[in-house]
């Protein structure tokens, strides 16, 4: 098991733990992350954030008053956003299709 | 005949998939089997492959979860409303990044939600917590959400590790990761030095991470 303090990996974990608990963002971390662990930084960053989310869900499941149904007015707003998203996606797909047709014709 | 209420539609959907699987197991019809495999794709995979209906299913399936997380974290209802919209747009846009071999859909979704909620708090600047969700007039309890979380094996593993921690350390983790308090707010509330709180939060999180890795290694050894 890696030590928590006193080595580069430990410092990386501390920084990621701070970030996952929004103590500070990784970019603002005062104690520079050594280069030797920089290549695994994103992998561990994702793992730490994922674990923080699982902890959040663990507490939520035991907190029934906090488990609430999304109000209908919020749902309506999100449905509007969904329609905007789908329209934008359709335009993007159409553009991609036209570009592809043009490419084929030019060959 | 599709049920009218959202909760009933959700159960109805699960029953349809189950029925489909039963039918496939008794059928040699390959096309039908292919349809059933499509039905087994996660909502995010279906969004990623451009299925319009999946975008709306995503709202039905995860709306209450994201809303509950946002309300617990942000407290202010208007902020939560805006945040939930941001989270859904982020989810739909990043659906193609979801890999079911790395995490369950619910974990991926709550991780994106968490990132967005933290970004929001950082951008807005930290505001003191003034509102209790228990006093909210418009809340509609959703007990089905808690029981759904009870069924997640990943959540169960983390809950077991949390149970093994001392009550004080568990409370600090709860205040920091679940209730959205800053380190200095926790220090003030518990009358502890700020450095102690920071250390306890860091060590608690790293301890849980290590315990989960140990659990995974043991499970892997037992299988192997």
PDB file of C-alpha atoms in Angstrom:
ATOM      1  CA  UNK A   1       0.000   0.000   0.000  1.00  0.00           C
ATOM      2  CA  UNK A   2       1.316   3.444  -0.916  1.00  0.00           C
ATOM      3  CA  UNK A   3       2.011   5.871   1.913  1.00  0.00           C
ATOM      4  CA  UNK A   4      -0.383   8.810   2.140  1.00  0.00           C
ATOM      5  CA  UNK A   5       2.258  11.367   3.037  1.00  0.00           C
ATOM      6  CA  UNK A   6       5.879  11.830   2.214  1.00  0.00           C
ATOM      7  CA  UNK A   7       5.951  10.765  -1.433  1.00  0.00           C
ATOM      8  CA  UNK A   8       4.749  12.093  -4.744  1.00  0.00           C
ATOM      9  CA  UNK A   9       1.838   9.699  -4.966  1.00  0.00           C
ATOM     10  CA  UNK A  10       0.673  10.662  -1.486  1.00  0.00           C
ATOM     11  CA  UNK A  11       0.780  14.336  -2.393  1.00  0.00           C
ATOM     12  CA  UNK A  12      -1.178  13.637  -5.537  1.00  0.00           C
ATOM     13  CA  UNK A  13      -3.863  11.805  -3.535  1.00  0.00           C
ATOM     14  CA  UNK A  14      -4.064  14.650  -1.027  1.00  0.00           C
ATOM     15  CA  UNK A  15      -4.542  17.167  -3.811  1.00  0.00           C
ATOM     16  CA  UNK A  16      -7.205  15.016  -5.440  1.00  0.00           C
ATOM     17  CA  UNK A  17      -8.982  14.500  -2.129  1.00  0.00           C
ATOM     18  CA  UNK A  18      -9.028  18.277  -1.636  1.00  0.00           C
ATOM     19  CA  UNK A  19     -10.416  18.735  -5.115  1.00  0.00           C
ATOM     20  CA  UNK A  20     -13.103  16.075  -4.692  1.00  0.00           C
ATOM     21  CA  UNK A  21     -14.287  17.741  -1.485  1.00  0.00           C
ATOM     22  CA  UNK A  22     -13.984  21.154  -3.161  1.00  0.00           C
ATOM     23  CA  UNK A  23     -11.421  22.286  -0.617  1.00  0.00           C
ATOM     24  CA  UNK A  24      -9.644  23.705  -3.655  1.00  0.00           C
ATOM     25  CA  UNK A  25      -9.236  22.875  -7.302  1.00  0.00           C
ATOM     26  CA  UNK A  26      -6.258  20.802  -8.385  1.00  0.00           C
ATOM     27  CA  UNK A  27      -4.911  23.767 -10.354  1.00  0.00           C
ATOM     28  CA  UNK A  28      -4.836  25.867  -7.182  1.00  0.00           C
ATOM     29  CA  UNK A  29      -3.078  23.230  -5.092  1.00  0.00           C
ATOM     30  CA  UNK A  30      -0.131  24.872  -3.326  1.00  0.00           C
ATOM     31  CA  UNK A  31       2.077  21.810  -3.044  1.00  0.00           C
ATOM     32  CA  UNK A  32       3.282  21.051  -6.606  1.00  0.00           C
ATOM     33  CA  UNK A  33       2.533  17.576  -7.931  1.00  0.00           C
ATOM     34  CA  UNK A  34       5.812  15.837  -8.855  1.00  0.00           C
ATOM     35  CA  UNK A  35       6.381  14.929 -12.496  1.00  0.00           C
ATOM     36  CA  UNK A  36       6.775  11.225 -11.742  1.00  0.00           C
ATOM     37  CA  UNK A  37       3.084  10.899 -10.883  1.00  0.00           C
ATOM     38  CA  UNK A  38       1.764  13.466 -13.333  1.00  0.00           C
ATOM     39  CA  UNK A  39       1.081  10.817 -15.986  1.00  0.00           C
ATOM     40  CA  UNK A  40      -1.340   8.949 -13.693  1.00  0.00           C
ATOM     41  CA  UNK A  41      -2.958  12.129 -12.438  1.00  0.00           C
ATOM     42  CA  UNK A  42      -6.060  12.029 -14.675  1.00  0.00           C
ATOM     43  CA  UNK A  43      -6.712   8.356 -13.985  1.00  0.00           C
ATOM     44  CA  UNK A  44      -6.589   8.894 -10.215  1.00  0.00           C
ATOM     45  CA  UNK A  45      -8.472  12.160 -10.532  1.00  0.00           C
ATOM     46  CA  UNK A  46     -11.385  10.328 -12.148  1.00  0.00           C
ATOM     47  CA  UNK A  47     -11.231   7.533  -9.580  1.00  0.00           C
ATOM     48  CA  UNK A  48     -11.270   9.967  -6.677  1.00  0.00           C
ATOM     49  CA  UNK A  49     -14.174  11.973  -8.064  1.00  0.00           C
ATOM     50  CA  UNK A  50     -16.070   8.756  -8.793  1.00  0.00           C
ATOM     51  CA  UNK A  51     -15.515   7.584  -5.244  1.00  0.00           C
ATOM     52  CA  UNK A  52     -16.665  10.926  -3.849  1.00  0.00           C
ATOM     53  CA  UNK A  53     -19.876  10.467  -5.861  1.00  0.00           C
ATOM     54  CA  UNK A  54     -20.404   6.972  -4.485  1.00  0.00           C
ATOM     55  CA  UNK A  55     -19.963   8.319  -0.953  1.00  0.00           C
ATOM     56  CA  UNK A  56     -22.560  10.976  -1.746  1.00  0.00           C
ATOM     57  CA  UNK A  57     -24.979   8.287  -2.979  1.00  0.00           C
ATOM     58  CA  UNK A  58     -24.308   6.154   0.121  1.00  0.00           C
ATOM     59  CA  UNK A  59     -25.382   8.995   2.384  1.00  0.00           C
ATOM     60  CA  UNK A  60     -28.347   9.879   0.177  1.00  0.00           C
ATOM     61  CA  UNK A  61     -29.786   6.361   0.311  1.00  0.00           C
ATOM     62  CA  UNK A  62     -30.051   6.633   4.108  1.00  0.00           C
ATOM     63  CA  UNK A  63     -31.543  10.103   4.023  1.00  0.00           C
ATOM     64  CA  UNK A  64     -35.138   9.581   2.932  1.00  0.00           C
ATOM     65  CA  UNK A  65     -36.275  13.215   3.406  1.00  0.00           C
ATOM     66  CA  UNK A  66     -33.527  14.231   0.963  1.00  0.00           C
ATOM     67  CA  UNK A  67     -34.792  11.804  -1.704  1.00  0.00           C
ATOM     68  CA  UNK A  68     -37.203  14.055  -3.549  1.00  0.00           C
ATOM     69  CA  UNK A  69     -39.136  13.855  -6.753  1.00  0.00           C
ATOM     70  CA  UNK A  70     -38.093  16.444  -9.314  1.00  0.00           C
ATOM     71  CA  UNK A  71     -40.889  19.071  -9.493  1.00  0.00           C
ATOM     72  CA  UNK A  72     -42.908  19.180 -12.713  1.00  0.00           C
ATOM     73  CA  UNK A  73     -41.899  22.782 -13.469  1.00  0.00           C
ATOM     74  CA  UNK A  74     -38.205  21.755 -13.393  1.00  0.00           C
ATOM     75  CA  UNK A  75     -38.987  18.757 -15.570  1.00  0.00           C
ATOM     76  CA  UNK A  76     -40.706  21.037 -18.101  1.00  0.00           C
ATOM     77  CA  UNK A  77     -37.650  23.281 -18.271  1.00  0.00           C
ATOM     78  CA  UNK A  78     -35.379  20.291 -18.823  1.00  0.00           C
ATOM     79  CA  UNK A  79     -37.692  18.936 -21.506  1.00  0.00           C
ATOM     80  CA  UNK A  80     -37.314  22.286 -23.305  1.00  0.00           C
ATOM     81  CA  UNK A  81     -33.543  21.949 -23.017  1.00  0.00           C
ATOM     82  CA  UNK A  82     -33.833  18.394 -24.339  1.00  0.00           C
ATOM     83  CA  UNK A  83     -35.686  19.640 -27.412  1.00  0.00           C
ATOM     84  CA  UNK A  84     -33.035  22.324 -27.980  1.00  0.00           C
ATOM     85  CA  UNK A  85     -30.320  19.690 -27.584  1.00  0.00           C
ATOM     86  CA  UNK A  86     -32.025  17.346 -30.046  1.00  0.00           C
ATOM     87  CA  UNK A  87     -32.523  20.153 -32.584  1.00  0.00           C
ATOM     88  CA  UNK A  88     -28.854  21.142 -32.307  1.00  0.00           C
ATOM     89  CA  UNK A  89     -27.839  17.500 -32.655  1.00  0.00           C
ATOM     90  CA  UNK A  90     -30.029  17.150 -35.764  1.00  0.00           C
ATOM     91  CA  UNK A  91     -28.451  20.231 -37.360  1.00  0.00           C
ATOM     92  CA  UNK A  92     -25.007  18.901 -36.509  1.00  0.00           C
ATOM     93  CA  UNK A  93     -25.856  15.498 -38.034  1.00  0.00           C
ATOM     94  CA  UNK A  94     -27.253  17.157 -41.166  1.00  0.00           C
ATOM     95  CA  UNK A  95     -24.109  19.253 -41.579  1.00  0.00           C
ATOM     96  CA  UNK A  96     -21.955  16.131 -41.138  1.00  0.00           C
ATOM     97  CA  UNK A  97     -24.043  14.336 -43.767  1.00  0.00           C
ATOM     98  CA  UNK A  98     -23.730  17.216 -46.245  1.00  0.00           C
ATOM     99  CA  UNK A  99     -19.963  17.409 -45.681  1.00  0.00           C
ATOM    100  CA  UNK A 100     -19.726  13.672 -46.250  1.00  0.00           C
ATOM    101  CA  UNK A 101     -21.752  13.910 -49.503  1.00  0.00           C
ATOM    102  CA  UNK A 102     -19.602  16.798 -50.739  1.00  0.00           C
ATOM    103  CA  UNK A 103     -16.452  14.798 -49.931  1.00  0.00           C
ATOM    104  CA  UNK A 104     -17.767  11.793 -51.833  1.00  0.00           C
ATOM    105  CA  UNK A 105     -18.670  13.910 -54.863  1.00  0.00           C
ATOM    106  CA  UNK A 106     -15.297  15.613 -54.936  1.00  0.00           C
ATOM    107  CA  UNK A 107     -13.517  12.225 -54.996  1.00  0.00           C
TER     108      UNK A 107
ATOM    109  CA  UNK B   1     -51.181   0.374 -23.063  1.00  0.00           C
ATOM    110  CA  UNK B   2     -48.562   2.626 -21.447  1.00  0.00           C
ATOM    111  CA  UNK B   3     -49.179   3.658 -17.805  1.00  0.00           C
ATOM    112  CA  UNK B   4     -49.914   7.323 -17.075  1.00  0.00           C
ATOM    113  CA  UNK B   5     -47.688   8.162 -14.094  1.00  0.00           C
ATOM    114  CA  UNK B   6     -43.900   8.408 -14.318  1.00  0.00           C
ATOM    115  CA  UNK B   7     -43.300   5.850 -11.547  1.00  0.00           C
ATOM    116  CA  UNK B   8     -45.672   3.395 -13.199  1.00  0.00           C
ATOM    117  CA  UNK B   9     -43.988   3.968 -16.585  1.00  0.00           C
ATOM    118  CA  UNK B  10     -40.625   3.172 -15.023  1.00  0.00           C
ATOM    119  CA  UNK B  11     -41.888  -0.151 -13.586  1.00  0.00           C
ATOM    120  CA  UNK B  12     -43.686  -0.838 -16.839  1.00  0.00           C
ATOM    121  CA  UNK B  13     -40.429  -0.334 -18.777  1.00  0.00           C
ATOM    122  CA  UNK B  14     -38.576  -2.789 -16.534  1.00  0.00           C
ATOM    123  CA  UNK B  15     -41.382  -5.328 -16.938  1.00  0.00           C
ATOM    124  CA  UNK B  16     -41.242  -4.972 -20.727  1.00  0.00           C
ATOM    125  CA  UNK B  17     -37.494  -5.635 -20.784  1.00  0.00           C
ATOM    126  CA  UNK B  18     -37.883  -8.637 -18.458  1.00  0.00           C
ATOM    127  CA  UNK B  19     -40.704 -10.035 -20.593  1.00  0.00           C
ATOM    128  CA  UNK B  20     -38.598  -9.501 -23.712  1.00  0.00           C
ATOM    129  CA  UNK B  21     -35.705 -11.440 -22.203  1.00  0.00           C
ATOM    130  CA  UNK B  22     -38.006 -14.298 -21.268  1.00  0.00           C
ATOM    131  CA  UNK B  23     -39.373 -14.375 -24.788  1.00  0.00           C
ATOM    132  CA  UNK B  24     -35.888 -14.333 -26.297  1.00  0.00           C
ATOM    133  CA  UNK B  25     -34.794 -17.250 -24.149  1.00  0.00           C
ATOM    134  CA  UNK B  26     -37.694 -19.249 -25.566  1.00  0.00           C
ATOM    135  CA  UNK B  27     -37.324 -18.126 -29.149  1.00  0.00           C
ATOM    136  CA  UNK B  28     -35.029 -18.887 -32.067  1.00  0.00           C
ATOM    137  CA  UNK B  29     -35.903 -15.631 -33.733  1.00  0.00           C
ATOM    138  CA  UNK B  30     -32.542 -13.874 -34.136  1.00  0.00           C
ATOM    139  CA  UNK B  31     -34.005 -10.535 -35.129  1.00  0.00           C
ATOM    140  CA  UNK B  32     -36.053 -10.556 -31.962  1.00  0.00           C
ATOM    141  CA  UNK B  33     -32.938 -11.369 -29.946  1.00  0.00           C
ATOM    142  CA  UNK B  34     -31.170  -8.419 -31.589  1.00  0.00           C
ATOM    143  CA  UNK B  35     -34.029  -6.124 -30.536  1.00  0.00           C
ATOM    144  CA  UNK B  36     -33.700  -7.387 -26.974  1.00  0.00           C
ATOM    145  CA  UNK B  37     -29.968  -6.617 -26.978  1.00  0.00           C
ATOM    146  CA  UNK B  38     -30.799  -3.087 -28.084  1.00  0.00           C
ATOM    147  CA  UNK B  39     -33.242  -2.865 -25.166  1.00  0.00           C
ATOM    148  CA  UNK B  40     -30.402  -3.875 -22.813  1.00  0.00           C
ATOM    149  CA  UNK B  41     -28.177  -0.963 -23.872  1.00  0.00           C
ATOM    150  CA  UNK B  42     -27.939   1.665 -21.187  1.00  0.00           C
ATOM    151  CA  UNK B  43     -29.741   4.959 -21.618  1.00  0.00           C
ATOM    152  CA  UNK B  44     -26.436   6.807 -22.124  1.00  0.00           C
ATOM    153  CA  UNK B  45     -25.323   4.341 -24.802  1.00  0.00           C
ATOM    154  CA  UNK B  46     -28.622   4.906 -26.571  1.00  0.00           C
ATOM    155  CA  UNK B  47     -28.243   8.700 -26.346  1.00  0.00           C
ATOM    156  CA  UNK B  48     -24.738   8.324 -27.730  1.00  0.00           C
ATOM    157  CA  UNK B  49     -26.079   6.366 -30.694  1.00  0.00           C
ATOM    158  CA  UNK B  50     -28.516   9.203 -31.437  1.00  0.00           C
ATOM    159  CA  UNK B  51     -31.728   7.712 -30.072  1.00  0.00           C
ATOM    160  CA  UNK B  52     -34.033  10.645 -29.360  1.00  0.00           C
ATOM    161  CA  UNK B  53     -36.364   8.802 -26.986  1.00  0.00           C
ATOM    162  CA  UNK B  54     -33.400   7.983 -24.726  1.00  0.00           C
ATOM    163  CA  UNK B  55     -32.795  11.688 -24.017  1.00  0.00           C
ATOM    164  CA  UNK B  56     -36.257  11.962 -22.471  1.00  0.00           C
ATOM    165  CA  UNK B  57     -35.954   8.575 -20.738  1.00  0.00           C
ATOM    166  CA  UNK B  58     -32.806   9.899 -19.105  1.00  0.00           C
ATOM    167  CA  UNK B  59     -34.861  12.685 -17.503  1.00  0.00           C
ATOM    168  CA  UNK B  60     -37.440  10.205 -16.195  1.00  0.00           C
ATOM    169  CA  UNK B  61     -34.846   7.753 -14.907  1.00  0.00           C
ATOM    170  CA  UNK B  62     -32.369  10.148 -13.275  1.00  0.00           C
ATOM    171  CA  UNK B  63     -34.263  13.419 -12.770  1.00  0.00           C
ATOM    172  CA  UNK B  64     -35.117  12.758  -9.134  1.00  0.00           C
ATOM    173  CA  UNK B  65     -31.585  11.591  -8.316  1.00  0.00           C
ATOM    174  CA  UNK B  66     -29.953  14.680  -9.798  1.00  0.00           C
ATOM    175  CA  UNK B  67     -32.571  16.955  -8.271  1.00  0.00           C
ATOM    176  CA  UNK B  68     -32.049  15.396  -4.817  1.00  0.00           C
ATOM    177  CA  UNK B  69     -28.256  15.737  -5.070  1.00  0.00           C
ATOM    178  CA  UNK B  70     -28.549  19.344  -6.205  1.00  0.00           C
ATOM    179  CA  UNK B  71     -31.000  20.250  -3.434  1.00  0.00           C
ATOM    180  CA  UNK B  72     -28.817  18.636  -0.769  1.00  0.00           C
ATOM    181  CA  UNK B  73     -25.700  20.308  -2.060  1.00  0.00           C
ATOM    182  CA  UNK B  74     -26.871  23.776  -3.055  1.00  0.00           C
ATOM    183  CA  UNK B  75     -29.828  24.203  -0.668  1.00  0.00           C
ATOM    184  CA  UNK B  76     -31.092  27.200  -2.603  1.00  0.00           C
ATOM    185  CA  UNK B  77     -33.960  25.980  -4.787  1.00  0.00           C
ATOM    186  CA  UNK B  78     -33.425  28.439  -7.651  1.00  0.00           C
ATOM    187  CA  UNK B  79     -29.729  27.465  -7.845  1.00  0.00           C
ATOM    188  CA  UNK B  80     -30.707  23.795  -7.833  1.00  0.00           C
ATOM    189  CA  UNK B  81     -33.122  24.347 -10.742  1.00  0.00           C
ATOM    190  CA  UNK B  82     -30.397  25.945 -12.875  1.00  0.00           C
ATOM    191  CA  UNK B  83     -27.830  23.353 -11.815  1.00  0.00           C
ATOM    192  CA  UNK B  84     -30.049  20.405 -12.764  1.00  0.00           C
ATOM    193  CA  UNK B  85     -30.464  21.824 -16.268  1.00  0.00           C
ATOM    194  CA  UNK B  86     -26.672  22.228 -16.592  1.00  0.00           C
ATOM    195  CA  UNK B  87     -26.132  18.666 -15.407  1.00  0.00           C
ATOM    196  CA  UNK B  88     -28.534  17.190 -17.960  1.00  0.00           C
ATOM    197  CA  UNK B  89     -26.979  19.107 -20.845  1.00  0.00           C
ATOM    198  CA  UNK B  90     -23.543  17.904 -19.703  1.00  0.00           C
ATOM    199  CA  UNK B  91     -24.849  14.332 -19.477  1.00  0.00           C
ATOM    200  CA  UNK B  92     -26.335  14.281 -22.953  1.00  0.00           C
ATOM    201  CA  UNK B  93     -23.213  15.897 -24.405  1.00  0.00           C
ATOM    202  CA  UNK B  94     -20.828  13.474 -22.723  1.00  0.00           C
ATOM    203  CA  UNK B  95     -22.921  10.331 -23.119  1.00  0.00           C
ATOM    204  CA  UNK B  96     -20.406   8.926 -25.623  1.00  0.00           C
ATOM    205  CA  UNK B  97     -17.718   8.931 -22.918  1.00  0.00           C
ATOM    206  CA  UNK B  98     -19.659   6.464 -20.785  1.00  0.00           C
ATOM    207  CA  UNK B  99     -18.005   3.051 -20.564  1.00  0.00           C
ATOM    208  CA  UNK B 100     -20.127   0.429 -18.741  1.00  0.00           C
ATOM    209  CA  UNK B 101     -17.009  -1.664 -18.060  1.00  0.00           C
ATOM    210  CA  UNK B 102     -15.586   1.119 -15.843  1.00  0.00           C
ATOM    211  CA  UNK B 103     -18.607   2.210 -13.818  1.00  0.00           C
ATOM    212  CA  UNK B 104     -22.339   1.745 -13.600  1.00  0.00           C
ATOM    213  CA  UNK B 105     -24.529   4.328 -15.288  1.00  0.00           C
ATOM    214  CA  UNK B 106     -25.734   5.738 -11.981  1.00  0.00           C
ATOM    215  CA  UNK B 107     -22.128   6.263 -10.809  1.00  0.00           C
ATOM    216  CA  UNK B 108     -21.135   7.969 -14.065  1.00  0.00           C
ATOM    217  CA  UNK B 109     -24.181  10.236 -13.887  1.00  0.00           C
ATOM    218  CA  UNK B 110     -23.698  11.182 -10.246  1.00  0.00           C
ATOM    219  CA  UNK B 111     -19.996  11.893 -10.913  1.00  0.00           C
ATOM    220  CA  UNK B 112     -20.880  14.307 -13.713  1.00  0.00           C
ATOM    221  CA  UNK B 113     -23.515  15.861 -11.460  1.00  0.00           C
ATOM    222  CA  UNK B 114     -20.987  16.252  -8.653  1.00  0.00           C
ATOM    223  CA  UNK B 115     -18.413  17.908 -10.928  1.00  0.00           C
ATOM    224  CA  UNK B 116     -21.030  20.357 -12.190  1.00  0.00           C
ATOM    225  CA  UNK B 117     -22.300  21.176  -8.716  1.00  0.00           C
ATOM    226  CA  UNK B 118     -18.768  21.825  -7.443  1.00  0.00           C
ATOM    227  CA  UNK B 119     -17.992  24.004 -10.489  1.00  0.00           C
ATOM    228  CA  UNK B 120     -21.129  25.974  -9.774  1.00  0.00           C
ATOM    229  CA  UNK B 121     -20.225  26.569  -6.143  1.00  0.00           C
ATOM    230  CA  UNK B 122     -16.684  27.609  -7.130  1.00  0.00           C
ATOM    231  CA  UNK B 123     -17.867  30.020  -9.812  1.00  0.00           C
ATOM    232  CA  UNK B 124     -20.522  31.622  -7.639  1.00  0.00           C
ATOM    233  CA  UNK B 125     -18.230  31.916  -4.646  1.00  0.00           C
ATOM    234  CA  UNK B 126     -19.061  30.128  -1.475  1.00  0.00           C
ATOM    235  CA  UNK B 127     -22.409  31.142   0.022  1.00  0.00           C
ATOM    236  CA  UNK B 128     -23.370  30.301   3.598  1.00  0.00           C
ATOM    237  CA  UNK B 129     -25.936  27.537   4.012  1.00  0.00           C
ATOM    238  CA  UNK B 130     -29.155  29.204   5.121  1.00  0.00           C
ATOM    239  CA  UNK B 131     -31.977  26.942   4.030  1.00  0.00           C
ATOM    240  CA  UNK B 132     -32.926  23.513   5.315  1.00  0.00           C
ATOM    241  CA  UNK B 133     -34.406  21.123   2.782  1.00  0.00           C
ATOM    242  CA  UNK B 134     -36.576  19.642   5.528  1.00  0.00           C
ATOM    243  CA  UNK B 135     -38.507  22.914   5.700  1.00  0.00           C
ATOM    244  CA  UNK B 136     -39.131  23.131   2.007  1.00  0.00           C
ATOM    245  CA  UNK B 137     -42.822  23.461   1.178  1.00  0.00           C
ATOM    246  CA  UNK B 138     -42.739  22.087  -2.339  1.00  0.00           C
ATOM    247  CA  UNK B 139     -40.895  18.828  -1.707  1.00  0.00           C
ATOM    248  CA  UNK B 140     -42.365  15.511  -2.789  1.00  0.00           C
ATOM    249  CA  UNK B 141     -40.681  12.531  -1.120  1.00  0.00           C
ATOM    250  CA  UNK B 142     -39.362   9.925  -3.507  1.00  0.00           C
ATOM    251  CA  UNK B 143     -38.775   6.761  -1.411  1.00  0.00           C
ATOM    252  CA  UNK B 144     -38.260   4.746  -4.615  1.00  0.00           C
ATOM    253  CA  UNK B 145     -34.960   6.599  -5.091  1.00  0.00           C
ATOM    254  CA  UNK B 146     -33.600   5.389  -1.735  1.00  0.00           C
ATOM    255  CA  UNK B 147     -34.622   1.804  -2.465  1.00  0.00           C
ATOM    256  CA  UNK B 148     -33.052   2.041  -5.913  1.00  0.00           C
ATOM    257  CA  UNK B 149     -29.778   3.157  -4.334  1.00  0.00           C
ATOM    258  CA  UNK B 150     -30.077   0.228  -1.889  1.00  0.00           C
ATOM    259  CA  UNK B 151     -29.837  -2.103  -4.883  1.00  0.00           C
ATOM    260  CA  UNK B 152     -26.540  -0.730  -6.183  1.00  0.00           C
ATOM    261  CA  UNK B 153     -23.623  -3.024  -5.313  1.00  0.00           C
ATOM    262  CA  UNK B 154     -21.121  -0.162  -5.703  1.00  0.00           C
ATOM    263  CA  UNK B 155     -23.034   2.043  -3.279  1.00  0.00           C
ATOM    264  CA  UNK B 156     -23.376  -0.887  -0.862  1.00  0.00           C
ATOM    265  CA  UNK B 157     -19.590  -1.426  -0.758  1.00  0.00           C
ATOM    266  CA  UNK B 158     -18.955   2.231   0.042  1.00  0.00           C
ATOM    267  CA  UNK B 159     -21.713   2.239   2.679  1.00  0.00           C
ATOM    268  CA  UNK B 160     -20.037  -0.753   4.388  1.00  0.00           C
ATOM    269  CA  UNK B 161     -16.713   1.080   4.563  1.00  0.00           C
ATOM    270  CA  UNK B 162     -18.448   4.188   5.941  1.00  0.00           C
ATOM    271  CA  UNK B 163     -20.114   2.025   8.603  1.00  0.00           C
ATOM    272  CA  UNK B 164     -16.701   0.768   9.723  1.00  0.00           C
ATOM    273  CA  UNK B 165     -15.425   4.313  10.373  1.00  0.00           C
ATOM    274  CA  UNK B 166     -15.694   6.167  13.678  1.00  0.00           C
ATOM    275  CA  UNK B 167     -18.865   8.306  13.977  1.00  0.00           C
ATOM    276  CA  UNK B 168     -16.803  11.502  14.155  1.00  0.00           C
ATOM    277  CA  UNK B 169     -14.848  10.765  10.987  1.00  0.00           C
ATOM    278  CA  UNK B 170     -18.010   9.615   9.204  1.00  0.00           C
ATOM    279  CA  UNK B 171     -19.796  12.842  10.179  1.00  0.00           C
ATOM    280  CA  UNK B 172     -16.932  14.939   8.825  1.00  0.00           C
ATOM    281  CA  UNK B 173     -17.009  13.001   5.544  1.00  0.00           C
ATOM    282  CA  UNK B 174     -20.788  13.454   5.395  1.00  0.00           C
ATOM    283  CA  UNK B 175     -20.596  17.203   5.982  1.00  0.00           C
ATOM    284  CA  UNK B 176     -17.875  17.596   3.389  1.00  0.00           C
ATOM    285  CA  UNK B 177     -18.898  15.217   0.603  1.00  0.00           C
ATOM    286  CA  UNK B 178     -22.642  14.950   1.053  1.00  0.00           C
ATOM    287  CA  UNK B 179     -23.877  18.124   2.685  1.00  0.00           C
ATOM    288  CA  UNK B 180     -21.592  20.446   0.766  1.00  0.00           C
ATOM    289  CA  UNK B 181     -19.965  22.277   3.668  1.00  0.00           C
ATOM    290  CA  UNK B 182     -16.532  23.823   3.115  1.00  0.00           C
ATOM    291  CA  UNK B 183     -13.639  22.787   5.344  1.00  0.00           C
ATOM    292  CA  UNK B 184     -13.801  26.076   7.243  1.00  0.00           C
ATOM    293  CA  UNK B 185     -17.563  25.737   7.806  1.00  0.00           C
ATOM    294  CA  UNK B 186     -17.013  22.245   9.228  1.00  0.00           C
ATOM    295  CA  UNK B 187     -14.204  23.540  11.447  1.00  0.00           C
ATOM    296  CA  UNK B 188     -16.447  26.307  12.797  1.00  0.00           C
ATOM    297  CA  UNK B 189     -19.394  23.967  13.324  1.00  0.00           C
ATOM    298  CA  UNK B 190     -17.390  21.262  15.111  1.00  0.00           C
ATOM    299  CA  UNK B 191     -15.052  23.730  16.836  1.00  0.00           C
ATOM    300  CA  UNK B 192     -11.993  22.014  15.420  1.00  0.00           C
ATOM    301  CA  UNK B 193      -8.853  23.593  13.935  1.00  0.00           C
ATOM    302  CA  UNK B 194      -9.111  23.999  10.149  1.00  0.00           C
ATOM    303  CA  UNK B 195      -5.969  21.905   9.609  1.00  0.00           C
ATOM    304  CA  UNK B 196      -7.487  19.028  11.602  1.00  0.00           C
ATOM    305  CA  UNK B 197     -10.625  19.074   9.464  1.00  0.00           C
ATOM    306  CA  UNK B 198      -8.598  19.132   6.242  1.00  0.00           C
ATOM    307  CA  UNK B 199      -6.487  16.218   7.417  1.00  0.00           C
ATOM    308  CA  UNK B 200      -9.522  14.207   8.541  1.00  0.00           C
ATOM    309  CA  UNK B 201     -11.344  14.767   5.254  1.00  0.00           C
ATOM    310  CA  UNK B 202      -8.284  13.852   3.170  1.00  0.00           C
ATOM    311  CA  UNK B 203      -7.406  10.812   5.254  1.00  0.00           C
ATOM    312  CA  UNK B 204     -11.026   9.675   5.387  1.00  0.00           C
ATOM    313  CA  UNK B 205     -11.370   9.821   1.630  1.00  0.00           C
ATOM    314  CA  UNK B 206      -8.029   8.120   1.029  1.00  0.00           C
ATOM    315  CA  UNK B 207      -8.919   5.448   3.644  1.00  0.00           C
ATOM    316  CA  UNK B 208     -12.212   4.675   1.890  1.00  0.00           C
ATOM    317  CA  UNK B 209     -10.399   4.488  -1.438  1.00  0.00           C
ATOM    318  CA  UNK B 210      -7.845   2.043  -0.018  1.00  0.00           C
ATOM    319  CA  UNK B 211     -10.518  -0.101   1.640  1.00  0.00           C
ATOM    320  CA  UNK B 212     -12.427  -0.372  -1.619  1.00  0.00           C
ATOM    321  CA  UNK B 213      -9.267  -1.438  -3.448  1.00  0.00           C
ATOM    322  CA  UNK B 214      -8.659  -4.116  -0.771  1.00  0.00           C
ATOM    323  CA  UNK B 215     -12.260  -5.352  -1.160  1.00  0.00           C
ATOM    324  CA  UNK B 216     -11.855  -5.516  -4.930  1.00  0.00           C
ATOM    325  CA  UNK B 217      -8.559  -7.418  -4.640  1.00  0.00           C
ATOM    326  CA  UNK B 218     -10.088  -9.952  -2.219  1.00  0.00           C
ATOM    327  CA  UNK B 219     -13.082 -10.448  -4.522  1.00  0.00           C
ATOM    328  CA  UNK B 220     -10.748 -10.839  -7.479  1.00  0.00           C
ATOM    329  CA  UNK B 221      -8.562 -13.392  -5.590  1.00  0.00           C
ATOM    330  CA  UNK B 222     -11.644 -15.397  -4.620  1.00  0.00           C
ATOM    331  CA  UNK B 223     -12.794 -15.478  -8.236  1.00  0.00           C
ATOM    332  CA  UNK B 224      -9.349 -16.171  -9.582  1.00  0.00           C
TER     333      UNK B 224
END
